[in-house]
PDB file of C-alpha atoms in Angstrom:
ATOM      1  CA  UNK A 969      73.294  74.825 132.353  1.00 47.00           C
ATOM      2  CA  UNK A 970      72.680  78.090 130.543  1.00 50.00           C
ATOM      3  CA  UNK A 971      75.378  77.784 127.378  1.00 51.00           C
ATOM      4  CA  UNK A 972      77.947  80.693 126.829  1.00 53.00           C
ATOM      5  CA  UNK A 973      78.174  82.948 123.530  1.00 51.00           C
ATOM      6  CA  UNK A 974      80.514  82.344 121.063  1.00 48.00           C
ATOM      7  CA  UNK A 975      83.780  84.598 121.620  1.00 50.00           C
ATOM      8  CA  UNK A 976      84.451  87.501 119.489  1.00 46.00           C
ATOM      9  CA  UNK A 977      87.074  86.138 116.872  1.00 46.00           C
ATOM     10  CA  UNK A 978      87.787  86.361 112.538  1.00 47.00           C
ATOM     11  CA  UNK A 979      85.390  84.401 111.932  1.00 41.00           C
ATOM     12  CA  UNK A 980      81.758  87.595 114.108  1.00 41.00           C
ATOM     13  CA  UNK A 981      84.092  90.229 113.256  1.00 46.00           C
ATOM     14  CA  UNK A 982      85.898  90.903 109.032  1.00 53.00           C
ATOM     15  CA  UNK A 983      86.206  93.398 107.165  1.00 54.00           C
ATOM     16  CA  UNK A 984      83.393  93.620 105.007  1.00 54.00           C
ATOM     17  CA  UNK A 985      84.916  93.498 101.345  1.00 56.00           C
ATOM     18  CA  UNK A 986      83.578  97.573 100.519  1.00 61.00           C
ATOM     19  CA  UNK A 987      86.010  98.959 102.916  1.00 64.00           C
ATOM     20  CA  UNK A 988      88.707  97.994 100.572  1.00 69.00           C
ATOM     21  CA  UNK A 989      87.650 100.937  98.224  1.00 86.00           C
ATOM     22  CA  UNK A 990      87.735 103.507 101.172  1.00 88.00           C
ATOM     23  CA  UNK A 991      91.298 104.599  99.996  1.00 89.00           C
ATOM     24  CA  UNK A 992      89.668 105.408  96.132  1.00 92.00           C
ATOM     25  CA  UNK A 993      86.218 106.834  97.929  1.00 93.00           C
ATOM     26  CA  UNK A 994      89.721 108.883 100.432  1.00 94.00           C
ATOM     27  CA  UNK A 995      91.536 109.813  96.343  1.00 94.00           C
ATOM     28  CA  UNK A 996      89.029 111.401  94.817  1.00 95.00           C
ATOM     29  CA  UNK A 997      86.969 113.064  97.656  1.00 95.00           C
ATOM     30  CA  UNK A 998      90.303 115.100  97.950  1.00 94.00           C
ATOM     31  CA  UNK A 999      91.076 115.807  94.307  1.00 94.00           C
ATOM     32  CA  UNK A1000      87.687 116.961  94.411  1.00 94.00           C
ATOM     33  CA  UNK A1001      88.350 119.456  97.493  1.00 93.00           C
ATOM     34  CA  UNK A1002      92.008 120.755  96.496  1.00 90.00           C
ATOM     35  CA  UNK A1003      90.139 121.163  92.391  1.00 89.00           C
ATOM     36  CA  UNK A1004      87.476 123.078  94.826  1.00 90.00           C
ATOM     37  CA  UNK A1005      88.973 125.338  96.485  1.00 88.00           C
ATOM     38  CA  UNK A1006      91.478 125.935  93.223  1.00 84.00           C
ATOM     39  CA  UNK A1007      88.635 127.445  91.520  1.00 84.00           C
ATOM     40  CA  UNK A1008      88.075 129.960  94.258  1.00 82.00           C
ATOM     41  CA  UNK A1009      91.127 130.646  96.595  1.00 83.00           C
ATOM     42  CA  UNK A1010      94.088 131.789  95.332  1.00 81.00           C
ATOM     43  CA  UNK A1011      96.841 129.715  96.114  1.00 78.00           C
ATOM     44  CA  UNK A1012      99.007 132.904  97.408  1.00 79.00           C
ATOM     45  CA  UNK A1013      98.842 133.110 100.736  1.00 77.00           C
ATOM     46  CA  UNK A1014      98.991 137.252 100.768  1.00 80.00           C
ATOM     47  CA  UNK A1015      96.647 137.763  98.368  1.00 80.00           C
ATOM     48  CA  UNK A1016      93.106 140.305  99.889  1.00 80.00           C
ATOM     49  CA  UNK A1017      90.325 138.133 100.574  1.00 79.00           C
ATOM     50  CA  UNK A1018      89.202 139.083  97.204  1.00 80.00           C
ATOM     51  CA  UNK A1019      87.737 135.959  96.614  1.00 82.00           C
ATOM     52  CA  UNK A1020      85.330 136.313  99.151  1.00 84.00           C
ATOM     53  CA  UNK A1021      83.169 138.338  97.737  1.00 80.00           C
ATOM     54  CA  UNK A1022      82.586 136.272  95.143  1.00 77.00           C
ATOM     55  CA  UNK A1023      80.528 133.448  94.810  1.00 79.00           C
ATOM     56  CA  UNK A1024      82.395 131.056  97.804  1.00 82.00           C
ATOM     57  CA  UNK A1025      79.912 127.862  96.975  1.00 85.00           C
ATOM     58  CA  UNK A1026      83.047 125.898  95.640  1.00 89.00           C
ATOM     59  CA  UNK A1027      84.919 126.127  98.921  1.00 90.00           C
ATOM     60  CA  UNK A1028      81.787 125.606 101.184  1.00 89.00           C
ATOM     61  CA  UNK A1029      81.368 121.772  99.458  1.00 92.00           C
ATOM     62  CA  UNK A1030      85.099 121.931  99.735  1.00 92.00           C
ATOM     63  CA  UNK A1031      84.352 122.195 103.202  1.00 91.00           C
ATOM     64  CA  UNK A1032      81.656 119.930 103.538  1.00 92.00           C
ATOM     65  CA  UNK A1033      83.796 117.227 101.220  1.00 95.00           C
ATOM     66  CA  UNK A1034      86.448 116.734 103.909  1.00 95.00           C
ATOM     67  CA  UNK A1035      84.365 114.999 107.158  1.00 94.00           C
ATOM     68  CA  UNK A1036      84.623 112.288 104.440  1.00 95.00           C
ATOM     69  CA  UNK A1037      87.617 112.020 102.835  1.00 95.00           C
ATOM     70  CA  UNK A1038      88.386 111.804 106.884  1.00 94.00           C
ATOM     71  CA  UNK A1039      86.024 109.037 107.437  1.00 94.00           C
ATOM     72  CA  UNK A1040      87.210 107.439 104.264  1.00 94.00           C
ATOM     73  CA  UNK A1041      90.647 108.079 104.796  1.00 94.00           C
ATOM     74  CA  UNK A1042      90.572 106.337 108.123  1.00 92.00           C
ATOM     75  CA  UNK A1043      88.491 102.867 106.724  1.00 91.00           C
ATOM     76  CA  UNK A1044      91.381 102.478 104.759  1.00 91.00           C
ATOM     77  CA  UNK A1045      94.241 103.064 107.899  1.00 90.00           C
ATOM     78  CA  UNK A1046      91.926 100.071 108.956  1.00 87.00           C
ATOM     79  CA  UNK A1047      91.767  97.755 106.180  1.00 85.00           C
ATOM     80  CA  UNK A1048      95.745  98.640 106.149  1.00 85.00           C
ATOM     81  CA  UNK A1049      96.334  97.211 109.416  1.00 83.00           C
ATOM     82  CA  UNK A1050      93.949  94.120 108.681  1.00 80.00           C
ATOM     83  CA  UNK A1051      95.624  93.197 105.824  1.00 78.00           C
ATOM     84  CA  UNK A1052      99.043  93.242 107.791  1.00 77.00           C
ATOM     85  CA  UNK A1053      96.951  91.674 111.410  1.00 72.00           C
ATOM     86  CA  UNK A1054      99.582  89.751 113.944  1.00 70.00           C
ATOM     87  CA  UNK A1055     102.613  90.435 111.262  1.00 71.00           C
ATOM     88  CA  UNK A1056     101.444  94.836 113.021  1.00 71.00           C
ATOM     89  CA  UNK A1057     104.851  95.987 113.974  1.00 72.00           C
ATOM     90  CA  UNK A1058     104.230  98.386 117.030  1.00 76.00           C
ATOM     91  CA  UNK A1059     106.605 100.504 116.738  1.00 80.00           C
ATOM     92  CA  UNK A1060     105.825 101.369 112.989  1.00 77.00           C
ATOM     93  CA  UNK A1061     102.312 100.503 114.360  1.00 80.00           C
ATOM     94  CA  UNK A1062     102.538 104.218 115.820  1.00 85.00           C
ATOM     95  CA  UNK A1063     103.378 106.482 113.462  1.00 88.00           C
ATOM     96  CA  UNK A1064     101.896 105.300 110.820  1.00 87.00           C
ATOM     97  CA  UNK A1065      98.969 105.269 112.858  1.00 89.00           C
ATOM     98  CA  UNK A1066     100.125 108.606 114.722  1.00 92.00           C
ATOM     99  CA  UNK A1067     101.211 109.809 111.483  1.00 92.00           C
ATOM    100  CA  UNK A1068      97.704 109.332 109.955  1.00 92.00           C
ATOM    101  CA  UNK A1069      95.775 111.285 113.191  1.00 93.00           C
ATOM    102  CA  UNK A1070      98.558 114.102 112.996  1.00 93.00           C
ATOM    103  CA  UNK A1071      97.621 114.373 108.886  1.00 93.00           C
ATOM    104  CA  UNK A1072      93.713 114.713 110.024  1.00 94.00           C
ATOM    105  CA  UNK A1073      94.129 116.857 112.520  1.00 94.00           C
ATOM    106  CA  UNK A1074      94.936 118.826 110.137  1.00 93.00           C
ATOM    107  CA  UNK A1075      93.739 118.285 107.665  1.00 94.00           C
ATOM    108  CA  UNK A1076      89.273 118.906 109.420  1.00 95.00           C
ATOM    109  CA  UNK A1077      91.372 122.391 112.014  1.00 94.00           C
ATOM    110  CA  UNK A1078      92.536 124.282 107.973  1.00 93.00           C
ATOM    111  CA  UNK A1079      88.894 122.818 106.787  1.00 93.00           C
ATOM    112  CA  UNK A1080      87.647 125.135 109.496  1.00 93.00           C
ATOM    113  CA  UNK A1081      89.312 128.324 109.587  1.00 92.00           C
ATOM    114  CA  UNK A1082      88.612 128.225 106.040  1.00 91.00           C
ATOM    115  CA  UNK A1083      85.095 127.674 107.149  1.00 90.00           C
ATOM    116  CA  UNK A1084      85.455 129.841 109.994  1.00 90.00           C
ATOM    117  CA  UNK A1085      86.452 132.764 107.500  1.00 90.00           C
ATOM    118  CA  UNK A1086      84.030 132.664 105.066  1.00 89.00           C
ATOM    119  CA  UNK A1087      81.331 132.867 107.733  1.00 88.00           C
ATOM    120  CA  UNK A1088      82.725 136.401 110.074  1.00 88.00           C
ATOM    121  CA  UNK A1089      83.128 137.812 105.652  1.00 86.00           C
ATOM    122  CA  UNK A1090      78.978 137.364 106.194  1.00 84.00           C
ATOM    123  CA  UNK A1091      78.221 138.828 109.411  1.00 85.00           C
ATOM    124  CA  UNK A1092      80.944 141.724 108.402  1.00 83.00           C
ATOM    125  CA  UNK A1093      82.386 141.853 105.038  1.00 79.00           C
ATOM    126  CA  UNK A1094      84.313 145.290 105.478  1.00 78.00           C
ATOM    127  CA  UNK A1095      85.702 144.830 108.737  1.00 80.00           C
ATOM    128  CA  UNK A1096      87.001 141.236 108.727  1.00 80.00           C
ATOM    129  CA  UNK A1097      89.376 141.557 105.427  1.00 78.00           C
ATOM    130  CA  UNK A1098      91.094 144.922 106.962  1.00 79.00           C
ATOM    131  CA  UNK A1099      91.273 143.355 109.694  1.00 83.00           C
ATOM    132  CA  UNK A1100      94.298 141.457 110.912  1.00 86.00           C
ATOM    133  CA  UNK A1101      92.135 138.250 111.881  1.00 85.00           C
ATOM    134  CA  UNK A1102      91.520 137.836 108.519  1.00 86.00           C
ATOM    135  CA  UNK A1103      95.289 137.080 107.088  1.00 87.00           C
ATOM    136  CA  UNK A1104      96.435 135.721 110.081  1.00 90.00           C
ATOM    137  CA  UNK A1105      93.195 132.712 109.932  1.00 89.00           C
ATOM    138  CA  UNK A1106      94.319 132.660 106.203  1.00 88.00           C
ATOM    139  CA  UNK A1107      97.880 132.377 106.753  1.00 89.00           C
ATOM    140  CA  UNK A1108      97.348 129.603 110.263  1.00 91.00           C
ATOM    141  CA  UNK A1109      95.444 127.361 107.628  1.00 90.00           C
ATOM    142  CA  UNK A1110      97.282 127.803 104.225  1.00 88.00           C
ATOM    143  CA  UNK A1111     100.600 126.774 107.165  1.00 88.00           C
ATOM    144  CA  UNK A1112      98.666 123.814 108.307  1.00 91.00           C
ATOM    145  CA  UNK A1113      97.733 122.958 104.223  1.00 89.00           C
ATOM    146  CA  UNK A1114     100.677 123.054 103.090  1.00 86.00           C
ATOM    147  CA  UNK A1115     103.246 122.922 105.686  1.00 87.00           C
ATOM    148  CA  UNK A1116     102.401 120.308 108.814  1.00 90.00           C
ATOM    149  CA  UNK A1117      99.777 118.113 106.512  1.00 91.00           C
ATOM    150  CA  UNK A1118     102.295 117.208 104.364  1.00 90.00           C
ATOM    151  CA  UNK A1119     105.404 116.168 106.248  1.00 91.00           C
ATOM    152  CA  UNK A1120     102.679 113.942 108.210  1.00 93.00           C
ATOM    153  CA  UNK A1121     101.088 113.279 105.374  1.00 93.00           C
ATOM    154  CA  UNK A1122     105.116 112.457 104.133  1.00 92.00           C
ATOM    155  CA  UNK A1123     105.625 110.747 106.948  1.00 93.00           C
ATOM    156  CA  UNK A1124     103.084 108.658 107.186  1.00 94.00           C
ATOM    157  CA  UNK A1125     103.876 107.489 103.076  1.00 92.00           C
ATOM    158  CA  UNK A1126     107.240 106.836 104.779  1.00 93.00           C
ATOM    159  CA  UNK A1127     106.015 103.863 107.374  1.00 92.00           C
ATOM    160  CA  UNK A1128     103.678 102.273 105.208  1.00 90.00           C
ATOM    161  CA  UNK A1129     106.018 101.478 102.163  1.00 91.00           C
ATOM    162  CA  UNK A1130     108.857 100.797 104.806  1.00 90.00           C
ATOM    163  CA  UNK A1131     105.927  98.365 106.589  1.00 87.00           C
ATOM    164  CA  UNK A1132     105.609  97.576 102.971  1.00 86.00           C
ATOM    165  CA  UNK A1133     109.121  96.176 102.334  1.00 87.00           C
ATOM    166  CA  UNK A1134     109.349  94.366 104.793  1.00 84.00           C
ATOM    167  CA  UNK A1135     105.797  92.366 104.715  1.00 83.00           C
ATOM    168  CA  UNK A1136     104.663  92.232 100.934  1.00 81.00           C
ATOM    169  CA  UNK A1137     101.748  94.518 101.524  1.00 80.00           C
ATOM    170  CA  UNK A1138     102.595  96.520  98.595  1.00 82.00           C
ATOM    171  CA  UNK A1139     104.871  95.210  95.400  1.00 85.00           C
ATOM    172  CA  UNK A1140     108.039  96.725  96.692  1.00 88.00           C
ATOM    173  CA  UNK A1141     108.293  98.931  93.067  1.00 90.00           C
ATOM    174  CA  UNK A1142     105.128 100.944  95.126  1.00 89.00           C
ATOM    175  CA  UNK A1143     106.828 100.629  98.457  1.00 89.00           C
ATOM    176  CA  UNK A1144     109.855 102.541  96.644  1.00 91.00           C
ATOM    177  CA  UNK A1145     107.736 104.930  94.597  1.00 90.00           C
ATOM    178  CA  UNK A1146     105.568 105.568  98.130  1.00 90.00           C
ATOM    179  CA  UNK A1147     109.305 107.081  99.579  1.00 93.00           C
ATOM    180  CA  UNK A1148     109.753 108.910  96.366  1.00 90.00           C
ATOM    181  CA  UNK A1149     106.698 110.179  96.329  1.00 88.00           C
ATOM    182  CA  UNK A1150     107.471 111.085 100.425  1.00 91.00           C
ATOM    183  CA  UNK A1151     110.724 113.382 100.003  1.00 89.00           C
ATOM    184  CA  UNK A1152     108.517 115.155  96.540  1.00 84.00           C
ATOM    185  CA  UNK A1153     106.590 116.704  99.866  1.00 86.00           C
ATOM    186  CA  UNK A1154     108.997 116.165 102.595  1.00 85.00           C
ATOM    187  CA  UNK A1155     111.432 119.257 100.167  1.00 81.00           C
ATOM    188  CA  UNK A1156     108.802 120.150  97.973  1.00 72.00           C
ATOM    189  CA  UNK A1157     105.886 121.393  99.251  1.00 67.00           C
ATOM    190  CA  UNK A1158     107.026 125.058 100.124  1.00 66.00           C
ATOM    191  CA  UNK A1159     107.363 125.556  97.086  1.00 65.00           C
ATOM    192  CA  UNK A1160     105.457 123.596  93.810  1.00 66.00           C
ATOM    193  CA  UNK A1161     102.389 124.282  94.207  1.00 66.00           C
ATOM    194  CA  UNK A1162      99.962 121.453  93.700  1.00 70.00           C
ATOM    195  CA  UNK A1163     102.282 119.024  95.393  1.00 77.00           C
ATOM    196  CA  UNK A1164     100.271 117.754  97.699  1.00 83.00           C
ATOM    197  CA  UNK A1165      97.945 116.154  94.969  1.00 86.00           C
ATOM    198  CA  UNK A1166     100.437 113.429  94.741  1.00 89.00           C
ATOM    199  CA  UNK A1167      99.559 111.900  98.365  1.00 91.00           C
ATOM    200  CA  UNK A1168      95.933 111.144  97.460  1.00 92.00           C
ATOM    201  CA  UNK A1169      97.409 109.807  93.765  1.00 92.00           C
ATOM    202  CA  UNK A1170      99.752 107.532  95.995  1.00 91.00           C
ATOM    203  CA  UNK A1171      96.360 105.880  98.080  1.00 92.00           C
ATOM    204  CA  UNK A1172      94.956 105.656  94.673  1.00 92.00           C
ATOM    205  CA  UNK A1173      97.049 103.574  93.630  1.00 91.00           C
ATOM    206  CA  UNK A1174      98.161 101.708  96.497  1.00 90.00           C
ATOM    207  CA  UNK A1175      94.423 100.901  97.169  1.00 88.00           C
ATOM    208  CA  UNK A1176      93.991  99.433  93.491  1.00 87.00           C
ATOM    209  CA  UNK A1177      97.073  97.280  94.663  1.00 85.00           C
ATOM    210  CA  UNK A1178      94.848  95.977  97.829  1.00 81.00           C
ATOM    211  CA  UNK A1179      91.996  95.334  95.747  1.00 80.00           C
ATOM    212  CA  UNK A1180      93.576  93.316  92.730  1.00 76.00           C
ATOM    213  CA  UNK A1181      95.987  91.378  95.775  1.00 67.00           C
ATOM    214  CA  UNK A1182      93.700  89.594  98.254  1.00 55.00           C
ATOM    215  CA  UNK A1183      95.543  86.648  98.945  1.00 54.00           C
ATOM    216  CA  UNK A1184      96.857  86.736 102.667  1.00 52.00           C
ATOM    217  CA  UNK A1185     100.490  87.156 103.517  1.00 47.00           C
ATOM    218  CA  UNK A1186     101.748  84.021 105.778  1.00 45.00           C
ATOM    219  CA  UNK A1187     102.156  85.131 108.618  1.00 46.00           C
ATOM    220  CA  UNK A1188     105.974  84.432 108.777  1.00 42.00           C
ATOM    221  CA  UNK A1189     106.700  87.075 106.959  1.00 45.00           C
ATOM    222  CA  UNK A1190     106.630  89.970 109.559  1.00 44.00           C
ATOM    223  CA  UNK A1191     108.259  92.183 110.629  1.00 47.00           C
ATOM    224  CA  UNK A1192     112.244  91.423 112.223  1.00 49.00           C
ATOM    225  CA  UNK A1193     110.884  90.410 115.661  1.00 45.00           C
ATOM    226  CA  UNK A1194     111.435  93.597 118.543  1.00 46.00           C
ATOM    227  CA  UNK A1195     114.704  93.835 120.369  1.00 45.00           C
TER     228      UNK A1195
END
């Protein structure tokens, strides 16, 4: 009689302890991306592209860091879902995952547009700078980051904070702080330069909280049952 293979249960598939550092890695990488971009690219979306004629090494490095930041963010989301376990609510889980994926899509797309602008400039410098294509690409990247990425990040924070309040995933003060920071992104991303930096800062604090408190939460402390 051939013995049956043991089922793949939680005893065999466990979240690696190193995954808890994913949020910290994401925060550091995103801070590096924004910092490197600010060293070379002006925040004004109407600038005429003078930065392209200089050294674009910082921008290229920032674009190469974006995929690693995205991978770390996916691991961070996985860590949060692992902490929730069976307490995860389908309604909030859908918004939680959807907003996170949309945010990454905006980040990757904006990085691709900036990378394409650099390549096009080196191929035909004078032709690109004086074309509508450059201004279109510059405005597209600006809108993706400062409007759509910022708003989806705010939705991700609101959803995560709501889940945290119901399930005690994080301390209550951190969940309330998530609402406040999300409001800053929703209302001020178009008016305050660098306001998007509050998102990786929040992820950093949440990750540190998860690392500090690795105790499992009782399954009875769950979201209210769905109708």
